[in-house]
């Protein structure tokens, strides 16, 4: 068994890398969810140009390889657009990488959101029109809460795909778990190739555990939502009985 | 959209009139409404009957702006629904904002209830008063509980639609529509999806609304007995046109038009 | 039981328009079986042939060089951009070829995994599930590094970078493909299996005539999507294993000419020119091949 373990020092360096990976994932996730919502709703807009732009975004974000997108954002964009948007120039690799992964996630996520919105029965939207809710309120209070049940499982899978994608930043010069692994590898070459193999097995397991944690979080969310939808006991919700008694 | 925008909508306006002039509506090559002129007076209770495909439901749907009309005008409470008057008195196509303003006077109850499954009965009712009309949570809850009391479902306030029977769902849906105090209420075959033994409770609620007389009612229904009892006027539709219009006792007992006769005969057989 | 027998003839009665005398002259209509429809079979066969040609062709050398003196400033130059096109195409060819070879492994090994997973013995199905889950939720990039050091650590095995790339892509996407097979088989309604049993079909007939024809319309588009996904992951091999695909081409040019903008943008464009039509084809297939279920 001990043959398969690393030293505590090595584990602590890997944990530093894992933290960077999770931070990168969190940034990409936030951007990805925001883009998914905007573009997914945009795909269903009544305005033709909004639909067109959203469609183009989805096709580009999904069509391009994430590693190529990453290299374009990290290497080509700062030079190409540096004069127009000086902001992109001095950005650390991790920021540009988060944007690349966020765009990638947004492309796939938008299609998830679009599909889930389309799956909500038409009568629900008609009821919101009859109640005179405005389009934003329709989405926020009626459509998206119902769509969430459909969105969560594929979003969980997508988040794991993005976690896998974070490893790419190491080859574009960013620091993450994979870069930490590379650093360890070069320091332990004396230990021989067997040791390096063990190192990579450990790293794979760390990624696997992170993916399982993400998976469980989403499962937990699904269950919480299902509970909300299912038979809800009267006393569990609003404290209405008392208010009513006082009011009438 | 901020709440104060709509605060004025809240003042009870009482029943309003509905006037349609030359309304056309087609779905592709299928004409569903043709050159329709229709006047409904404030507080009037109009029942619309006709075979399926006659356009009767479409009248309600264009009034609720669920479908847009192809040509003609509709006025609710004297205000154009689909048009705005320019300074020179001409009519131009209305902005969404204008439509929303006029639409706030209209309420609708659907055949299939369309309750929001993720909200309890009371939350369904409170949504529009709070989010559209800027009521406080407390006031909306007060209104909601009164309405639930009125439809006999006060003990179901915290139940989700999944826990309610069809008849209960429809009564919650009626309460939801009433919560914004609309001047015009549209009822689209509200008992058609219900089991026969549940129809009575829903009709009782409709009777109460009719008796209060605070709102103009337009109903599409196949319940001829109920139509006779509640309606001031019955309109018979066929192939997108209104072919007969009269008090329920005349039209239902002594129809003038051949199509009306055969339609009433077919309905009676059921 | 007797009741059922008595009512059966009425249930079996033909439709009103099928006159009783027609039985002799009745012809079997060629209705929409997916494998008999030219609009599905021809494109699928053509794509398949194209992929085969790609797989058996020679690998060009992975040497990229620039024979162009770019302008001194680093602003975007169209002439330099177009000058790089042939080299980009060469890289794209290597990437596409590695994808096809990798996917051949994925499609066949994926079927094996799916069958292992269906096994009634837990000693077989649990390890299969564990393997699929593990490979699916770890980065392909780390798997490439792992495969590289594993080969280095095993003196008996010597594989070149391109072969390591096929194998890693193949195994990684085999886990995805196995899920596609599984979903395809599960998508055949339970009633179909029961009907096959009720008709007393032997296992071979059951699979070849009932299950597989209904499962393929669900499996094929999903596999197509994974083929496109694998194509997007193959350039990772350029960065890890220095295989001579598009990304390797761009990095080489960048190191030679110190002009990073054009090569990276160019491979982005070149990539889209392949992946977008491919994804579009898969979507068309998906729309056309579906059986209508009631």
mmCIF file with all atom_site columns, N, CA, C and O in Angstrom, chain A residues 193-220:
data_model
loop_
_atom_site.group_PDB
_atom_site.id
_atom_site.type_symbol
_atom_site.label_atom_id
_atom_site.label_alt_id
_atom_site.label_comp_id
_atom_site.label_asym_id
_atom_site.label_entity_id
_atom_site.label_seq_id
_atom_site.pdbx_PDB_ins_code
_atom_site.Cartn_x
_atom_site.Cartn_y
_atom_site.Cartn_z
_atom_site.occupancy
_atom_site.B_iso_or_equiv
_atom_site.pdbx_formal_charge
_atom_site.auth_seq_id
_atom_site.auth_comp_id
_atom_site.auth_asym_id
_atom_site.auth_atom_id
_atom_site.pdbx_PDB_model_num
ATOM 1   N N  . UNK A 1 193 ? 11.357  6.492  -12.697 1.00 0.00 ? 193 UNK A N  1
ATOM 2   C CA . UNK A 1 193 ? 10.091  6.577  -13.402 1.00 0.00 ? 193 UNK A CA 1
ATOM 3   C C  . UNK A 1 193 ? 8.948   5.945  -12.615 1.00 0.00 ? 193 UNK A C  1
ATOM 4   O O  . UNK A 1 193 ? 7.811   6.345  -12.751 1.00 0.00 ? 193 UNK A O  1
ATOM 5   N N  . UNK A 1 194 ? 9.280   4.950  -11.775 1.00 0.00 ? 194 UNK A N  1
ATOM 6   C CA . UNK A 1 194 ? 8.206   4.306  -11.005 1.00 0.00 ? 194 UNK A CA 1
ATOM 7   C C  . UNK A 1 194 ? 7.546   5.335  -10.096 1.00 0.00 ? 194 UNK A C  1
ATOM 8   O O  . UNK A 1 194 ? 6.323   5.456  -10.031 1.00 0.00 ? 194 UNK A O  1
ATOM 9   N N  . UNK A 1 195 ? 8.408   6.113  -9.405  1.00 0.00 ? 195 UNK A N  1
ATOM 10  C CA . UNK A 1 195 ? 7.890   7.148  -8.514  1.00 0.00 ? 195 UNK A CA 1
ATOM 11  C C  . UNK A 1 195 ? 7.010   8.127  -9.263  1.00 0.00 ? 195 UNK A C  1
ATOM 12  O O  . UNK A 1 195 ? 5.963   8.552  -8.770  1.00 0.00 ? 195 UNK A O  1
ATOM 13  N N  . UNK A 1 196 ? 7.402   8.482  -10.484 1.00 0.00 ? 196 UNK A N  1
ATOM 14  C CA . UNK A 1 196 ? 6.613   9.437  -11.268 1.00 0.00 ? 196 UNK A CA 1
ATOM 15  C C  . UNK A 1 196 ? 5.254   8.827  -11.623 1.00 0.00 ? 196 UNK A C  1
ATOM 16  O O  . UNK A 1 196 ? 4.232   9.506  -11.587 1.00 0.00 ? 196 UNK A O  1
ATOM 17  N N  . UNK A 1 197 ? 5.250   7.533  -11.940 1.00 0.00 ? 197 UNK A N  1
ATOM 18  C CA . UNK A 1 197 ? 3.976   6.871  -12.240 1.00 0.00 ? 197 UNK A CA 1
ATOM 19  C C  . UNK A 1 197 ? 3.046   6.947  -11.040 1.00 0.00 ? 197 UNK A C  1
ATOM 20  O O  . UNK A 1 197 ? 1.869   7.274  -11.170 1.00 0.00 ? 197 UNK A O  1
ATOM 21  N N  . UNK A 1 198 ? 3.611   6.661  -9.857  1.00 0.00 ? 198 UNK A N  1
ATOM 22  C CA . UNK A 1 198 ? 2.814   6.736  -8.631  1.00 0.00 ? 198 UNK A CA 1
ATOM 23  C C  . UNK A 1 198 ? 2.278   8.151  -8.433  1.00 0.00 ? 198 UNK A C  1
ATOM 24  O O  . UNK A 1 198 ? 1.112   8.351  -8.069  1.00 0.00 ? 198 UNK A O  1
ATOM 25  N N  . UNK A 1 199 ? 3.116   9.143  -8.709  1.00 0.00 ? 199 UNK A N  1
ATOM 26  C CA . UNK A 1 199 ? 2.688   10.536 -8.587  1.00 0.00 ? 199 UNK A CA 1
ATOM 27  C C  . UNK A 1 199 ? 1.440   10.781 -9.428  1.00 0.00 ? 199 UNK A C  1
ATOM 28  O O  . UNK A 1 199 ? 0.446   11.335 -8.963  1.00 0.00 ? 199 UNK A O  1
ATOM 29  N N  . UNK A 1 200 ? 1.484   10.327 -10.678 1.00 0.00 ? 200 UNK A N  1
ATOM 30  C CA . UNK A 1 200 ? 0.345   10.585 -11.567 1.00 0.00 ? 200 UNK A CA 1
ATOM 31  C C  . UNK A 1 200 ? -0.906  9.819  -11.139 1.00 0.00 ? 200 UNK A C  1
ATOM 32  O O  . UNK A 1 200 ? -2.022  10.320 -11.275 1.00 0.00 ? 200 UNK A O  1
ATOM 33  N N  . UNK A 1 201 ? -0.717  8.601  -10.631 1.00 0.00 ? 201 UNK A N  1
ATOM 34  C CA . UNK A 1 201 ? -1.880  7.860  -10.119 1.00 0.00 ? 201 UNK A CA 1
ATOM 35  C C  . UNK A 1 201 ? -2.547  8.676  -9.017  1.00 0.00 ? 201 UNK A C  1
ATOM 36  O O  . UNK A 1 201 ? -3.773  8.848  -8.982  1.00 0.00 ? 201 UNK A O  1
ATOM 37  N N  . UNK A 1 202 ? -1.726  9.230  -8.106  1.00 0.00 ? 202 UNK A N  1
ATOM 38  C CA . UNK A 1 202 ? -2.281  10.034 -7.019  1.00 0.00 ? 202 UNK A CA 1
ATOM 39  C C  . UNK A 1 202 ? -3.025  11.259 -7.541  1.00 0.00 ? 202 UNK A C  1
ATOM 40  O O  . UNK A 1 202 ? -4.095  11.607 -7.046  1.00 0.00 ? 202 UNK A O  1
ATOM 41  N N  . UNK A 1 203 ? -2.431  11.898 -8.537  1.00 0.00 ? 203 UNK A N  1
ATOM 42  C CA . UNK A 1 203 ? -3.069  13.102 -9.080  1.00 0.00 ? 203 UNK A CA 1
ATOM 43  C C  . UNK A 1 203 ? -4.412  12.748 -9.724  1.00 0.00 ? 203 UNK A C  1
ATOM 44  O O  . UNK A 1 203 ? -5.420  13.449 -9.539  1.00 0.00 ? 203 UNK A O  1
ATOM 45  N N  . UNK A 1 204 ? -4.433  11.619 -10.457 1.00 0.00 ? 204 UNK A N  1
ATOM 46  C CA . UNK A 1 204 ? -5.701  11.186 -11.060 1.00 0.00 ? 204 UNK A CA 1
ATOM 47  C C  . UNK A 1 204 ? -6.758  10.975 -9.979  1.00 0.00 ? 204 UNK A C  1
ATOM 48  O O  . UNK A 1 204 ? -7.912  11.378 -10.133 1.00 0.00 ? 204 UNK A O  1
ATOM 49  N N  . UNK A 1 205 ? -6.334  10.355 -8.877  1.00 0.00 ? 205 UNK A N  1
ATOM 50  C CA . UNK A 1 205 ? -7.293  10.104 -7.800  1.00 0.00 ? 205 UNK A CA 1
ATOM 51  C C  . UNK A 1 205 ? -7.802  11.429 -7.222  1.00 0.00 ? 205 UNK A C  1
ATOM 52  O O  . UNK A 1 205 ? -8.991  11.583 -6.931  1.00 0.00 ? 205 UNK A O  1
ATOM 53  N N  . UNK A 1 206 ? -6.903  12.409 -7.081  1.00 0.00 ? 206 UNK A N  1
ATOM 54  C CA . UNK A 1 206 ? -7.346  13.702 -6.540  1.00 0.00 ? 206 UNK A CA 1
ATOM 55  C C  . UNK A 1 206 ? -8.403  14.325 -7.460  1.00 0.00 ? 206 UNK A C  1
ATOM 56  O O  . UNK A 1 206 ? -9.449  14.805 -7.009  1.00 0.00 ? 206 UNK A O  1
ATOM 57  N N  . UNK A 1 207 ? -8.151  14.293 -8.773  1.00 0.00 ? 207 UNK A N  1
ATOM 58  C CA . UNK A 1 207 ? -9.145  14.821 -9.706  1.00 0.00 ? 207 UNK A CA 1
ATOM 59  C C  . UNK A 1 207 ? -10.461 14.047 -9.584  1.00 0.00 ? 207 UNK A C  1
ATOM 60  O O  . UNK A 1 207 ? -11.554 14.617 -9.604  1.00 0.00 ? 207 UNK A O  1
ATOM 61  N N  . UNK A 1 208 ? -10.344 12.723 -9.456  1.00 0.00 ? 208 UNK A N  1
ATOM 62  C CA . UNK A 1 208 ? -11.542 11.900 -9.347  1.00 0.00 ? 208 UNK A CA 1
ATOM 63  C C  . UNK A 1 208 ? -12.360 12.290 -8.113  1.00 0.00 ? 208 UNK A C  1
ATOM 64  O O  . UNK A 1 208 ? -13.584 12.448 -8.188  1.00 0.00 ? 208 UNK A O  1
ATOM 65  N N  . UNK A 1 209 ? -11.654 12.493 -6.997  1.00 0.00 ? 209 UNK A N  1
ATOM 66  C CA . UNK A 1 209 ? -12.362 12.865 -5.770  1.00 0.00 ? 209 UNK A CA 1
ATOM 67  C C  . UNK A 1 209 ? -13.048 14.215 -5.942  1.00 0.00 ? 209 UNK A C  1
ATOM 68  O O  . UNK A 1 209 ? -14.222 14.390 -5.572  1.00 0.00 ? 209 UNK A O  1
ATOM 69  N N  . UNK A 1 210 ? -12.333 15.174 -6.551  1.00 0.00 ? 210 UNK A N  1
ATOM 70  C CA . UNK A 1 210 ? -12.953 16.491 -6.757  1.00 0.00 ? 210 UNK A CA 1
ATOM 71  C C  . UNK A 1 210 ? -14.210 16.348 -7.609  1.00 0.00 ? 210 UNK A C  1
ATOM 72  O O  . UNK A 1 210 ? -15.246 16.957 -7.334  1.00 0.00 ? 210 UNK A O  1
ATOM 73  N N  . UNK A 1 211 ? -14.127 15.512 -8.639  1.00 0.00 ? 211 UNK A N  1
ATOM 74  C CA . UNK A 1 211 ? -15.301 15.323 -9.510  1.00 0.00 ? 211 UNK A CA 1
ATOM 75  C C  . UNK A 1 211 ? -16.454 14.703 -8.739  1.00 0.00 ? 211 UNK A C  1
ATOM 76  O O  . UNK A 1 211 ? -17.606 15.099 -8.907  1.00 0.00 ? 211 UNK A O  1
ATOM 77  N N  . UNK A 1 212 ? -16.137 13.752 -7.867  1.00 0.00 ? 212 UNK A N  1
ATOM 78  C CA . UNK A 1 212 ? -17.203 13.111 -7.101  1.00 0.00 ? 212 UNK A CA 1
ATOM 79  C C  . UNK A 1 212 ? -17.857 14.093 -6.135  1.00 0.00 ? 212 UNK A C  1
ATOM 80  O O  . UNK A 1 212 ? -19.064 14.053 -5.909  1.00 0.00 ? 212 UNK A O  1
ATOM 81  N N  . UNK A 1 213 ? -17.024 14.996 -5.573  1.00 0.00 ? 213 UNK A N  1
ATOM 82  C CA . UNK A 1 213 ? -17.591 16.002 -4.670  1.00 0.00 ? 213 UNK A CA 1
ATOM 83  C C  . UNK A 1 213 ? -18.563 16.909 -5.430  1.00 0.00 ? 213 UNK A C  1
ATOM 84  O O  . UNK A 1 213 ? -19.689 17.182 -4.980  1.00 0.00 ? 213 UNK A O  1
ATOM 85  N N  . UNK A 1 214 ? -18.137 17.348 -6.615  1.00 0.00 ? 214 UNK A N  1
ATOM 86  C CA . UNK A 1 214 ? -19.018 18.193 -7.433  1.00 0.00 ? 214 UNK A CA 1
ATOM 87  C C  . UNK A 1 214 ? -20.307 17.445 -7.753  1.00 0.00 ? 214 UNK A C  1
ATOM 88  O O  . UNK A 1 214 ? -21.417 17.978 -7.628  1.00 0.00 ? 214 UNK A O  1
ATOM 89  N N  . UNK A 1 215 ? -20.152 16.199 -8.116  1.00 0.00 ? 215 UNK A N  1
ATOM 90  C CA . UNK A 1 215 ? -21.297 15.353 -8.427  1.00 0.00 ? 215 UNK A CA 1
ATOM 91  C C  . UNK A 1 215 ? -22.277 15.289 -7.255  1.00 0.00 ? 215 UNK A C  1
ATOM 92  O O  . UNK A 1 215 ? -23.483 15.477 -7.412  1.00 0.00 ? 215 UNK A O  1
ATOM 93  N N  . UNK A 1 216 ? -21.717 15.059 -6.051  1.00 0.00 ? 216 UNK A N  1
ATOM 94  C CA . UNK A 1 216 ? -22.599 14.956 -4.884  1.00 0.00 ? 216 UNK A CA 1
ATOM 95  C C  . UNK A 1 216 ? -23.292 16.276 -4.597  1.00 0.00 ? 216 UNK A C  1
ATOM 96  O O  . UNK A 1 216 ? -24.465 16.294 -4.204  1.00 0.00 ? 216 UNK A O  1
ATOM 97  N N  . UNK A 1 217 ? -22.565 17.382 -4.785  1.00 0.00 ? 217 UNK A N  1
ATOM 98  C CA . UNK A 1 217 ? -23.188 18.686 -4.543  1.00 0.00 ? 217 UNK A CA 1
ATOM 99  C C  . UNK A 1 217 ? -24.409 18.866 -5.442  1.00 0.00 ? 217 UNK A C  1
ATOM 100 O O  . UNK A 1 217 ? -25.465 19.307 -5.002  1.00 0.00 ? 217 UNK A O  1
ATOM 101 N N  . UNK A 1 218 ? -24.245 18.498 -6.715  1.00 0.00 ? 218 UNK A N  1
ATOM 102 C CA . UNK A 1 218 ? -25.372 18.654 -7.640  1.00 0.00 ? 218 UNK A CA 1
ATOM 103 C C  . UNK A 1 218 ? -26.504 17.698 -7.277  1.00 0.00 ? 218 UNK A C  1
ATOM 104 O O  . UNK A 1 218 ? -27.673 18.064 -7.343  1.00 0.00 ? 218 UNK A O  1
ATOM 105 N N  . UNK A 1 219 ? -26.153 16.460 -6.898  1.00 0.00 ? 219 UNK A N  1
ATOM 106 C CA . UNK A 1 219 ? -27.198 15.514 -6.479  1.00 0.00 ? 219 UNK A CA 1
ATOM 107 C C  . UNK A 1 219 ? -27.976 16.065 -5.297  1.00 0.00 ? 219 UNK A C  1
ATOM 108 O O  . UNK A 1 219 ? -29.200 15.971 -5.230  1.00 0.00 ? 219 UNK A O  1
ATOM 109 N N  . UNK A 1 220 ? -27.216 16.672 -4.378  1.00 0.00 ? 220 UNK A N  1
ATOM 110 C CA . UNK A 1 220 ? -27.833 17.254 -3.192  1.00 0.00 ? 220 UNK A CA 1
ATOM 111 C C  . UNK A 1 220 ? -28.817 18.349 -3.612  1.00 0.00 ? 220 UNK A C  1
ATOM 112 O O  . UNK A 1 220 ? -29.945 18.409 -3.133  1.00 0.00 ? 220 UNK A O  1
#
